CSV table of C-alpha atoms in Angstrom, one decimal:
chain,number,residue,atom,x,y,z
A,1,UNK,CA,-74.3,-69.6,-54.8
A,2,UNK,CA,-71.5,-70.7,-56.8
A,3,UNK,CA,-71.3,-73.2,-59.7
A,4,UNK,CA,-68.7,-76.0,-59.7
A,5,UNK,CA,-67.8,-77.8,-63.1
A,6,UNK,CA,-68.8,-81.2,-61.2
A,7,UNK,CA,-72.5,-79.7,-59.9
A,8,UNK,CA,-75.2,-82.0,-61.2
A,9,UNK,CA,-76.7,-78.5,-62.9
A,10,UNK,CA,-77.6,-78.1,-66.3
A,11,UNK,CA,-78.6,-75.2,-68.1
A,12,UNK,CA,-80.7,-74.6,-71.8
A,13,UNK,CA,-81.9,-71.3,-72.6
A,14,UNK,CA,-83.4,-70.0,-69.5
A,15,UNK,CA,-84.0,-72.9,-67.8
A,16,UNK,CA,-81.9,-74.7,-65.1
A,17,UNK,CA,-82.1,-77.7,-63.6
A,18,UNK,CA,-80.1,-79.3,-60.5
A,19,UNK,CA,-79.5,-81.6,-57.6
A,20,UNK,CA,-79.7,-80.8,-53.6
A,21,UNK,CA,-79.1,-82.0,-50.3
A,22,UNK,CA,-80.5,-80.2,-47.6
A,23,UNK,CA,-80.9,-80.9,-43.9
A,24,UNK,CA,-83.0,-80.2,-41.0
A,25,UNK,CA,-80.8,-80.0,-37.6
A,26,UNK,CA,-82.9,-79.9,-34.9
A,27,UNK,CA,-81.6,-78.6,-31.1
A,28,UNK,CA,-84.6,-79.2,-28.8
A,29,UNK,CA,-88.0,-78.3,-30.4
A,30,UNK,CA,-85.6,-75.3,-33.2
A,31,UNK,CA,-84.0,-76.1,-36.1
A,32,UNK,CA,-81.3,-74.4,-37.8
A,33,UNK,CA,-81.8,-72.2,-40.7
A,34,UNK,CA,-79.8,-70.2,-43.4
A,35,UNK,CA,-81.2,-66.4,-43.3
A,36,UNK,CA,-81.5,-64.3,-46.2
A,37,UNK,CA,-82.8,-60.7,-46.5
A,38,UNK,CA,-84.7,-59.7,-49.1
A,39,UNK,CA,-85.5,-56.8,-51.2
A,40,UNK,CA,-87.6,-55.3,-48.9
A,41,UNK,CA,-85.0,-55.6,-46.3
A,42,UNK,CA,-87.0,-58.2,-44.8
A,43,UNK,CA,-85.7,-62.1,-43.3
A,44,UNK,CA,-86.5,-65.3,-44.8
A,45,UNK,CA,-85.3,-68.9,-44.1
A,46,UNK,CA,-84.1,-71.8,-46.3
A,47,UNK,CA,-82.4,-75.0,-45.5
A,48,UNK,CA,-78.8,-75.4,-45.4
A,49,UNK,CA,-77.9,-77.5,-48.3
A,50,UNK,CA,-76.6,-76.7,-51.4
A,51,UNK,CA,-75.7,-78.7,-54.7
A,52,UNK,CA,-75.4,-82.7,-55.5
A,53,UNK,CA,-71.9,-83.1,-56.9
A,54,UNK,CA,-71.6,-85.4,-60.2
A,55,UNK,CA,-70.5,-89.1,-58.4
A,56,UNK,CA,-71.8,-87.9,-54.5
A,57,UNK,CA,-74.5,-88.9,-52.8
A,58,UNK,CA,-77.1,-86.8,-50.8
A,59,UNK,CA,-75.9,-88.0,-47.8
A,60,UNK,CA,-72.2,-87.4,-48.8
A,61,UNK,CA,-73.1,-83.5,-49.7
A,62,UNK,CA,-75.2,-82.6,-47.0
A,63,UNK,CA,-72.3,-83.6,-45.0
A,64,UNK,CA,-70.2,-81.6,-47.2
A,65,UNK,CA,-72.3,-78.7,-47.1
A,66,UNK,CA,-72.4,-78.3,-42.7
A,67,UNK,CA,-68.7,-78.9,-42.9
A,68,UNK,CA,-68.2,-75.8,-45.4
A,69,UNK,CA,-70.9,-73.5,-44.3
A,70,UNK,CA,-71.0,-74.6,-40.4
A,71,UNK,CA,-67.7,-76.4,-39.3
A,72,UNK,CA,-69.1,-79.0,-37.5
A,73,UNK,CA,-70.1,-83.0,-38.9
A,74,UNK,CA,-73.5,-84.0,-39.3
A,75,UNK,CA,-75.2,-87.3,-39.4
A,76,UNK,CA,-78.4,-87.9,-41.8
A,77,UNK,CA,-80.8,-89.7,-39.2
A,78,UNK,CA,-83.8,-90.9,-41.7
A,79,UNK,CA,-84.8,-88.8,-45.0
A,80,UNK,CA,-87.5,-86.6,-44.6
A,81,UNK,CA,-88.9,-85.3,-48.2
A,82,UNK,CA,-87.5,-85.7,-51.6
A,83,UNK,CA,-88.8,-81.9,-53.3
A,84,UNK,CA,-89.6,-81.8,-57.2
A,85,UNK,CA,-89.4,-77.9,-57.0
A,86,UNK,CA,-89.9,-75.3,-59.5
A,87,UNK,CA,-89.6,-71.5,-59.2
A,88,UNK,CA,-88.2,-68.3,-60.9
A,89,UNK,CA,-89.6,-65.9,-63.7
A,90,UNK,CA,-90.4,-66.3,-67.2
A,91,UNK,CA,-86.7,-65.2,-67.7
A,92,UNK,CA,-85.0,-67.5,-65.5
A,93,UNK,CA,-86.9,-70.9,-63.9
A,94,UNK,CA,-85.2,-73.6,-62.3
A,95,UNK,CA,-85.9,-76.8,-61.4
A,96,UNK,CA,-84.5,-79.2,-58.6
A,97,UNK,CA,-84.8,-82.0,-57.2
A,98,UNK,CA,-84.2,-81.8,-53.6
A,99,UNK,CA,-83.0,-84.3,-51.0
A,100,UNK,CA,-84.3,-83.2,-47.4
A,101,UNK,CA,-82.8,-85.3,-43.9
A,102,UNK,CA,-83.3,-85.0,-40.6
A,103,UNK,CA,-79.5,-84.8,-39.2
A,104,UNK,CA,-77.9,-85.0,-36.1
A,105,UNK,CA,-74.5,-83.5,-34.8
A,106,UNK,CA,-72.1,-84.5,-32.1
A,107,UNK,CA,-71.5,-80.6,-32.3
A,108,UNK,CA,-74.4,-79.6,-31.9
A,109,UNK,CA,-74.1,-77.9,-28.5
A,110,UNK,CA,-71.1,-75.8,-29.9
A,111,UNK,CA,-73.3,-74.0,-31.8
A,112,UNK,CA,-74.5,-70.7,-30.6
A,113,UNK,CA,-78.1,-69.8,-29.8
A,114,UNK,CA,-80.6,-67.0,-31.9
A,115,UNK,CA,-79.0,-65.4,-34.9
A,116,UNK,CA,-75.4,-65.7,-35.9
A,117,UNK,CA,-73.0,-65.6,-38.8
A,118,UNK,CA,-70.1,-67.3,-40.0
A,119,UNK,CA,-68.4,-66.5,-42.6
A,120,UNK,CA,-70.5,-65.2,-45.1
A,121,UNK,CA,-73.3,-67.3,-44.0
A,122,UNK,CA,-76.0,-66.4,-41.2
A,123,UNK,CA,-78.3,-68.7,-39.6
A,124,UNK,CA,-81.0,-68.6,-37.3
A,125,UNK,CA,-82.8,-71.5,-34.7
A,126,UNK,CA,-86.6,-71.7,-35.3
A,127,UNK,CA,-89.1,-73.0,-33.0
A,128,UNK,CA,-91.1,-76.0,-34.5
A,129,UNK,CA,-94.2,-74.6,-33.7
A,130,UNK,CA,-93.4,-70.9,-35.1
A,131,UNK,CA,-92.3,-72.8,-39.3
A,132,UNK,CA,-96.1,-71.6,-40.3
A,133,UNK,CA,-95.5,-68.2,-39.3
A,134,UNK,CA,-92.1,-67.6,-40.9
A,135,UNK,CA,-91.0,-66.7,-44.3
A,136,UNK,CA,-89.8,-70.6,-44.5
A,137,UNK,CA,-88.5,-71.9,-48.0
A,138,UNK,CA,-89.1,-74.4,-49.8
A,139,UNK,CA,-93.1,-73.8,-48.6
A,140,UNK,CA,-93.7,-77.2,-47.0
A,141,UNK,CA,-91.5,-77.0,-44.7
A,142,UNK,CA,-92.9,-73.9,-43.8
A,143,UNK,CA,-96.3,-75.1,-43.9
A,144,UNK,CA,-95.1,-78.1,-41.4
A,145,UNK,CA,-95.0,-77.6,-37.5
A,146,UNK,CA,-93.9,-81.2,-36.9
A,147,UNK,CA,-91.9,-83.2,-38.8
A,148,UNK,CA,-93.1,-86.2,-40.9
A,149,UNK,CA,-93.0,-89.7,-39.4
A,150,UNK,CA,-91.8,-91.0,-42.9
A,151,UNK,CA,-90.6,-89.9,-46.6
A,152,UNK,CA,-92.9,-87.7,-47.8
A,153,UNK,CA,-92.8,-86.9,-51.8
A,154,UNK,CA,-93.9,-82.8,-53.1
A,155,UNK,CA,-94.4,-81.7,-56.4
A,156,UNK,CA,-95.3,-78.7,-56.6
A,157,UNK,CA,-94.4,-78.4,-60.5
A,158,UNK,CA,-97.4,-77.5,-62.4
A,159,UNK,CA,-97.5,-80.4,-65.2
């Protein structure tokens, strides 16, 4: 994850606080994840998305963010979440706000099946009905075998 000078990110001692889009394609009854690996060697799935420029909307960088990562344009159909998210140790937490849409892609069939990479990126299709058995990030998506019918608002920052 690399910073831009025009990311809507700002830091203060340890703490750092940002803006993302993120977007749920759905093929089917499987949507597209990024996959990670973590310590233990093990996968785990977050949202393709990435940061808010200063000036863009979350529409605008979602789009941004498939053309980058994936190559192929997306449409936002209706927003699904907006995420005030918190996370990290007592040496570095970090705050977001995050934008999640449902998005479509005329593309969408040129996109292979299972696991694959491109560029430095990998992703991975996951059944609807398998999220609350998968190492899905941020949690409530994970938690979530259907999608919601309309905005839904999580805070899962400990006031």
């Amino acid at each position: 994850m690399t910073e831009e000078a025009d990311d809507l990110l700002f830091r203060r001692s340890k703490r750092t606080f940002n803006v993302r889009a993120s977007g749920l394609l759905v093929r089917g009854d499987k949507a597209l994840f990024h996959c990670s690996i973590d310590d233990d060697g093990q996968p785990y799935f977050a949202l393709v998305g990435g940061k808010v420029k200063f000036g863009e909307s979350s529409v605008s960088a979602i789009e941004r963010e498939y053309r980058e990562e994936l190559h192929i344009d997306v449409r936002p159909k209706r927003l699904l979440w907006v995420m005030e998210h918190q996370f990290g140790t007592s040496k570095d937490v970090r705050q977001q706000v995050n934008f999640v849409h449902l998005l479509d892609s005329p593309q969408l069939g040129n996109l292979p099946n299972g696991r694959f990479t491109i560029g430095c990126h990998t992703f991975e299709w996951i059944s609807l009905k398998d999220f609350p058995t998968m190492p899905i990030y941020p949690a409530i998506v994970g938690r979530s075998s259907t999608l919601p019918a309309g905005v839904q608002y999580v805070n899962d920052i400990d006031d």
